[in-house]
């Protein structure tokens, strides 16, 4: 645990662009991966002797494999349009957290070794040798990028710093300088099937517990099936949904929707994880290996559809990459999108009038919605561009009476990251996470004051965990973040369910235990 | 007719500059074309059809749409500069084409004012680079020099077309001569000669500098990809290889 003392940034009344303060975040570095975290992923356990040459070779290799990298390294004109667009710059004021400056950490090495100007006139174009100091900067600042793509929206050439961060992390992994948090987790999925390292029997227990809870709550026997062959739908959901708050309330929501719509579904113990941290470390091979578990599970269980639970980057990998990594999906039912988001499923059922809601069940809340970056800027829902904005909002509005959006430059394609994405959701980066959350906290504070908003809904496991952790720093409480399907779960009327009074009491009781679990974690 | 050493030198310089520019650009464009984009990474929301992508790219190329969203001042100066440059380049066609196309004749007066737009844009960009702390931080010497170089080209051009005048007939016969490998004399006017030398220098730098943003924009996967990952399987050759084992 980092017990660095740091100050939580002040919520500013008029967010103006802060003046830069050099190197104020250069101390921020996540724990380094040790041999047992590195080797299962195919990376060396510690800094290799000829690291300099290996790194340069890897850079050349990546440039020849990724057009994005090659084009982005060449095309930046240093116009500065992106400089104020990163939440980490806004929250920390460290200039190396300006997207272009972050890219330049990589670009100056690229220029030195791969371009005419950098080879012969390094000073003129700001090219630098790859030294130990440069490597230290890389480790620090490429782990201060949540790969949220906000900068890419505003760059005249669409330069996406996330692509550069991913490349830099892969180069570092290749020379033995990996990040413990991501690599340890990826190892667990390779071995066990989910980020938590939760084995099949434990998962089964958890799901049984949920079945009991829901039946007690509602009087309806809603099932949480595991490894059921021949089910129609394979649900792939972030493993946080199995135990963390408010995630698990979302999982209960999905189960109720499936139950009420009469869709047979199952979770797989082999692919019990939607998250794919292979993306965060820029490793195509690792990302592919993780994605293939889903294919194996789908084949093994003989399902017809694949549905993803609420998770931001998982949905990016699912929507944008799954067909590439683990397709073709010709053995699934082609009448449904492959894969499908749980919000698309619920939204479709709502449109077809297949679900009934008592919206007043959510009247104790006034809601706003946080667009998760990977859903907003790296994927889609439905069949129209922008469905990723409309569909979750429509689901919320179908189950809640009170909803207000945050200010327009902080939502949809301009949404600010929660501060914990991209493989940074670890306690050793707490200062960064708290500071990076500033722009979102300011936007939230505003709707709290202006519109009386009490809760923020999200559809990303990382966002939910991050907010429940950083809310207290900004004088919110951790239970003010909710899952979208938690709202669905509250309002849905199951055929044959208990009468309401009992249920309200139950809900109060649950809110207490929710707090206990978070503090324990 | 005796051809001066100066004329031969300038002619040689332009041949060299052209070869370097063409070689460098072709090399880069081939490199970009050959390098695969293994994953679908358009910045969403993205168009779901090819036609939609063409529309999106046109808005970027013509209007600088993304820049407009991010920084109004940079957009204004950047757009003025590029639009002025575009007008002025069209105007300069008259030095290469004989007889001059009618539309090139018609735009001559507007083209002339293109240089003024360029000048305003460039000065704005330079001031911004010096004054705004974030932009100053990310600027290397080459970033200032590039602006200064183009500013000098623009100023010498303005000086000639508005004040000093130039022997346009001779300039034209020189450039038409270059195109037909029949070298003619260039007037020994110091302003004209420095204008031309700086243009040649810019041509030489082009493929080895950030001026690559011009071809780069068309190859940027976050802008030029269609959002259809669920419908069509997109796979790069090297990624396909992985499927063999
Ligand atoms: S991707 Fe997001 S976190 Fe990374 S530099 Fe861009 S805005 Fe910042
Ligand atoms: S907006 Fe794009 S071109 Fe401009 S400085 Fe940032 S990365 Fe470079």
Short mmCIF file of N, CA and C in Angstrom, two decimals, chain A residues 28-103:
data_model
loop_
_atom_site.label_atom_id
_atom_site.label_comp_id
_atom_site.label_asym_id
_atom_site.label_seq_id
_atom_site.Cartn_x
_atom_site.Cartn_y
_atom_site.Cartn_z
N UNK A 28 5.22 8.97 -9.14
CA UNK A 28 4.12 8.01 -9.20
C UNK A 28 4.50 6.84 -10.11
N UNK A 29 4.66 5.68 -9.49
CA UNK A 29 5.03 4.48 -10.25
C UNK A 29 4.33 3.28 -9.62
N UNK A 30 3.72 2.44 -10.44
CA UNK A 30 3.11 1.24 -9.86
C UNK A 30 4.17 0.21 -9.50
N UNK A 31 3.81 -0.75 -8.66
CA UNK A 31 4.76 -1.80 -8.30
C UNK A 31 5.19 -2.57 -9.54
N UNK A 32 6.47 -2.92 -9.55
CA UNK A 32 7.04 -3.65 -10.69
C UNK A 32 6.69 -5.14 -10.59
N UNK A 33 6.42 -5.75 -11.72
CA UNK A 33 6.11 -7.18 -11.74
C UNK A 33 7.38 -7.98 -11.45
N UNK A 34 7.22 -9.05 -10.65
CA UNK A 34 8.36 -9.93 -10.40
C UNK A 34 8.26 -11.14 -11.32
N UNK A 35 9.28 -11.94 -11.26
CA UNK A 35 9.35 -13.08 -12.16
C UNK A 35 8.07 -13.90 -12.25
N UNK A 36 7.47 -14.27 -11.10
CA UNK A 36 6.26 -15.11 -11.21
C UNK A 36 5.09 -14.41 -11.94
N UNK A 37 5.10 -13.09 -11.99
CA UNK A 37 4.03 -12.40 -12.71
C UNK A 37 4.36 -12.28 -14.20
N UNK A 38 5.66 -12.26 -14.50
CA UNK A 38 6.10 -12.01 -15.87
C UNK A 38 6.11 -13.28 -16.72
N UNK A 39 6.68 -14.35 -16.14
CA UNK A 39 6.96 -15.53 -16.97
C UNK A 39 5.72 -16.18 -17.58
N UNK A 40 4.61 -16.29 -16.83
CA UNK A 40 3.45 -16.94 -17.46
C UNK A 40 2.96 -16.19 -18.69
N UNK A 41 3.33 -14.91 -18.81
CA UNK A 41 2.89 -14.13 -19.96
C UNK A 41 3.91 -14.14 -21.07
N UNK A 42 5.03 -14.83 -20.82
CA UNK A 42 6.07 -14.90 -21.84
C UNK A 42 7.02 -13.72 -21.81
N UNK A 43 7.14 -13.04 -20.65
CA UNK A 43 8.06 -11.91 -20.55
C UNK A 43 9.19 -12.25 -19.58
N UNK A 44 10.39 -11.67 -19.78
CA UNK A 44 11.49 -11.95 -18.85
C UNK A 44 11.19 -11.42 -17.44
N UNK A 45 11.75 -12.10 -16.44
CA UNK A 45 11.43 -11.80 -15.04
C UNK A 45 12.04 -10.53 -14.50
N UNK A 46 13.13 -10.08 -15.10
CA UNK A 46 13.72 -8.82 -14.65
C UNK A 46 14.40 -8.14 -15.83
N UNK A 47 14.86 -6.90 -15.60
CA UNK A 47 15.46 -6.12 -16.68
C UNK A 47 16.58 -6.91 -17.34
N UNK A 48 16.46 -7.17 -18.63
CA UNK A 48 17.48 -7.96 -19.32
C UNK A 48 18.74 -7.13 -19.53
N UNK A 49 19.88 -7.80 -19.68
CA UNK A 49 21.17 -7.09 -19.77
C UNK A 49 21.23 -6.15 -20.97
N UNK A 50 20.83 -6.66 -22.13
CA UNK A 50 20.92 -5.82 -23.33
C UNK A 50 19.59 -5.11 -23.58
N UNK A 51 19.01 -4.60 -22.50
CA UNK A 51 17.65 -4.04 -22.59
C UNK A 51 17.52 -2.95 -23.65
N UNK A 52 18.57 -2.14 -23.77
CA UNK A 52 18.52 -1.02 -24.71
C UNK A 52 18.26 -1.53 -26.14
N UNK A 53 19.07 -2.50 -26.56
CA UNK A 53 18.94 -3.01 -27.93
C UNK A 53 17.64 -3.76 -28.12
N UNK A 54 17.27 -4.54 -27.09
CA UNK A 54 16.02 -5.29 -27.20
C UNK A 54 14.85 -4.32 -27.35
N UNK A 55 14.89 -3.24 -26.58
CA UNK A 55 13.79 -2.26 -26.63
C UNK A 55 13.69 -1.62 -28.01
N UNK A 56 14.83 -1.21 -28.54
CA UNK A 56 14.80 -0.55 -29.86
C UNK A 56 14.29 -1.53 -30.92
N UNK A 57 14.72 -2.77 -30.81
CA UNK A 57 14.28 -3.76 -31.78
C UNK A 57 12.76 -3.95 -31.69
N UNK A 58 12.28 -4.01 -30.46
CA UNK A 58 10.84 -4.20 -30.26
C UNK A 58 10.06 -3.00 -30.82
N UNK A 59 10.61 -1.79 -30.61
CA UNK A 59 9.93 -0.61 -31.15
C UNK A 59 9.78 -0.73 -32.67
N UNK A 60 10.86 -1.13 -33.32
CA UNK A 60 10.81 -1.28 -34.78
C UNK A 60 9.78 -2.34 -35.18
N UNK A 61 9.75 -3.42 -34.41
CA UNK A 61 8.81 -4.49 -34.68
C UNK A 61 7.36 -3.99 -34.58
N UNK A 62 7.08 -3.25 -33.51
CA UNK A 62 5.71 -2.75 -33.31
C UNK A 62 5.32 -1.75 -34.40
N UNK A 63 6.28 -0.89 -34.78
CA UNK A 63 5.98 0.07 -35.84
C UNK A 63 5.60 -0.63 -37.15
N UNK A 64 6.18 -1.80 -37.37
CA UNK A 64 5.85 -2.49 -38.62
C UNK A 64 4.57 -3.30 -38.51
N UNK A 65 4.07 -3.47 -37.27
CA UNK A 65 2.84 -4.25 -37.09
C UNK A 65 1.60 -3.39 -36.90
N UNK A 66 1.80 -2.17 -36.42
CA UNK A 66 0.64 -1.31 -36.11
C UNK A 66 0.72 0.00 -36.89
N UNK A 67 -0.14 0.15 -37.86
CA UNK A 67 -0.16 1.38 -38.63
C UNK A 67 -0.43 2.58 -37.72
N UNK A 68 -1.30 2.38 -36.76
CA UNK A 68 -1.62 3.48 -35.84
C UNK A 68 -0.34 4.05 -35.25
N UNK A 69 0.50 3.19 -34.74
CA UNK A 69 1.72 3.65 -34.07
C UNK A 69 2.60 4.42 -35.04
N UNK A 70 2.86 3.84 -36.20
CA UNK A 70 3.75 4.47 -37.19
C UNK A 70 3.20 5.84 -37.61
N UNK A 71 1.92 5.89 -37.92
CA UNK A 71 1.33 7.14 -38.40
C UNK A 71 1.29 8.19 -37.28
N UNK A 72 0.91 7.76 -36.08
CA UNK A 72 0.80 8.72 -34.99
C UNK A 72 2.17 9.29 -34.60
N UNK A 73 3.20 8.46 -34.68
CA UNK A 73 4.53 8.95 -34.32
C UNK A 73 4.99 10.02 -35.30
N UNK A 74 4.62 9.89 -36.56
CA UNK A 74 5.06 10.85 -37.57
C UNK A 74 4.21 12.11 -37.63
N UNK A 75 2.92 11.99 -37.29
CA UNK A 75 1.99 13.04 -37.72
C UNK A 75 1.77 14.19 -36.75
N UNK A 76 2.18 14.05 -35.51
CA UNK A 76 1.87 15.12 -34.55
C UNK A 76 2.56 16.41 -34.94
N UNK A 77 1.79 17.52 -35.00
CA UNK A 77 2.37 18.82 -35.35
C UNK A 77 2.61 19.70 -34.13
N UNK A 78 2.44 19.12 -32.92
CA UNK A 78 2.62 19.91 -31.70
C UNK A 78 1.72 21.15 -31.69
N UNK A 79 0.47 20.93 -32.10
CA UNK A 79 -0.44 22.06 -32.11
C UNK A 79 -0.94 22.39 -30.71
N UNK A 80 -0.86 21.40 -29.82
CA UNK A 80 -1.25 21.65 -28.44
C UNK A 80 -2.74 21.54 -28.17
N UNK A 81 -3.52 21.15 -29.20
CA UNK A 81 -4.96 21.09 -29.00
C UNK A 81 -5.35 20.05 -27.94
N UNK A 82 -4.52 19.02 -27.78
CA UNK A 82 -4.86 17.96 -26.82
C UNK A 82 -4.35 18.27 -25.42
N UNK A 83 -3.56 19.33 -25.26
CA UNK A 83 -2.81 19.47 -24.00
C UNK A 83 -3.68 19.57 -22.75
N UNK A 84 -4.89 20.11 -22.90
CA UNK A 84 -5.73 20.27 -21.72
C UNK A 84 -6.85 19.24 -21.67
N UNK A 85 -6.75 18.19 -22.49
CA UNK A 85 -7.88 17.27 -22.61
C UNK A 85 -7.76 16.04 -21.71
N UNK A 86 -6.63 15.85 -21.08
CA UNK A 86 -6.43 14.63 -20.27
C UNK A 86 -6.77 14.92 -18.82
N UNK A 87 -7.60 14.06 -18.24
CA UNK A 87 -7.98 14.24 -16.84
C UNK A 87 -6.77 14.18 -15.92
N UNK A 88 -5.73 13.44 -16.32
CA UNK A 88 -4.55 13.37 -15.45
C UNK A 88 -3.76 14.67 -15.49
N UNK A 89 -3.78 15.35 -16.63
CA UNK A 89 -3.15 16.68 -16.64
C UNK A 89 -3.97 17.64 -15.78
N UNK A 90 -5.27 17.64 -15.98
CA UNK A 90 -6.12 18.57 -15.23
C UNK A 90 -5.96 18.33 -13.73
N UNK A 91 -5.92 17.06 -13.34
CA UNK A 91 -5.87 16.74 -11.91
C UNK A 91 -4.49 16.87 -11.29
N UNK A 92 -3.43 16.69 -12.09
CA UNK A 92 -2.08 16.71 -11.49
C UNK A 92 -1.26 17.94 -11.90
N UNK A 93 -1.58 18.58 -13.02
CA UNK A 93 -0.86 19.71 -13.60
C UNK A 93 0.57 19.35 -14.01
N UNK A 94 0.92 18.08 -14.01
CA UNK A 94 2.24 17.68 -14.49
C UNK A 94 2.22 17.69 -16.02
N UNK A 95 3.11 18.50 -16.65
CA UNK A 95 3.03 18.63 -18.11
C UNK A 95 3.23 17.31 -18.85
N UNK A 96 3.94 16.35 -18.24
CA UNK A 96 4.12 15.07 -18.93
C UNK A 96 2.81 14.28 -18.99
N UNK A 97 1.79 14.76 -18.31
CA UNK A 97 0.47 14.15 -18.46
C UNK A 97 -0.38 14.82 -19.53
N UNK A 98 0.20 15.77 -20.25
CA UNK A 98 -0.50 16.26 -21.44
C UNK A 98 -0.32 15.19 -22.51
N UNK A 99 -1.40 14.81 -23.19
CA UNK A 99 -1.27 13.69 -24.14
C UNK A 99 -0.07 13.80 -25.07
N UNK A 100 0.15 14.96 -25.68
CA UNK A 100 1.25 15.06 -26.63
C UNK A 100 2.60 14.89 -25.93
N UNK A 101 2.71 15.38 -24.70
CA UNK A 101 3.98 15.24 -23.99
C UNK A 101 4.21 13.78 -23.61
N UNK A 102 3.11 13.09 -23.29
CA UNK A 102 3.23 11.66 -22.99
C UNK A 102 3.72 10.92 -24.25
N UNK A 103 3.10 11.23 -25.40
CA UNK A 103 3.55 10.60 -26.65
C UNK A 103 5.01 10.93 -26.92
#
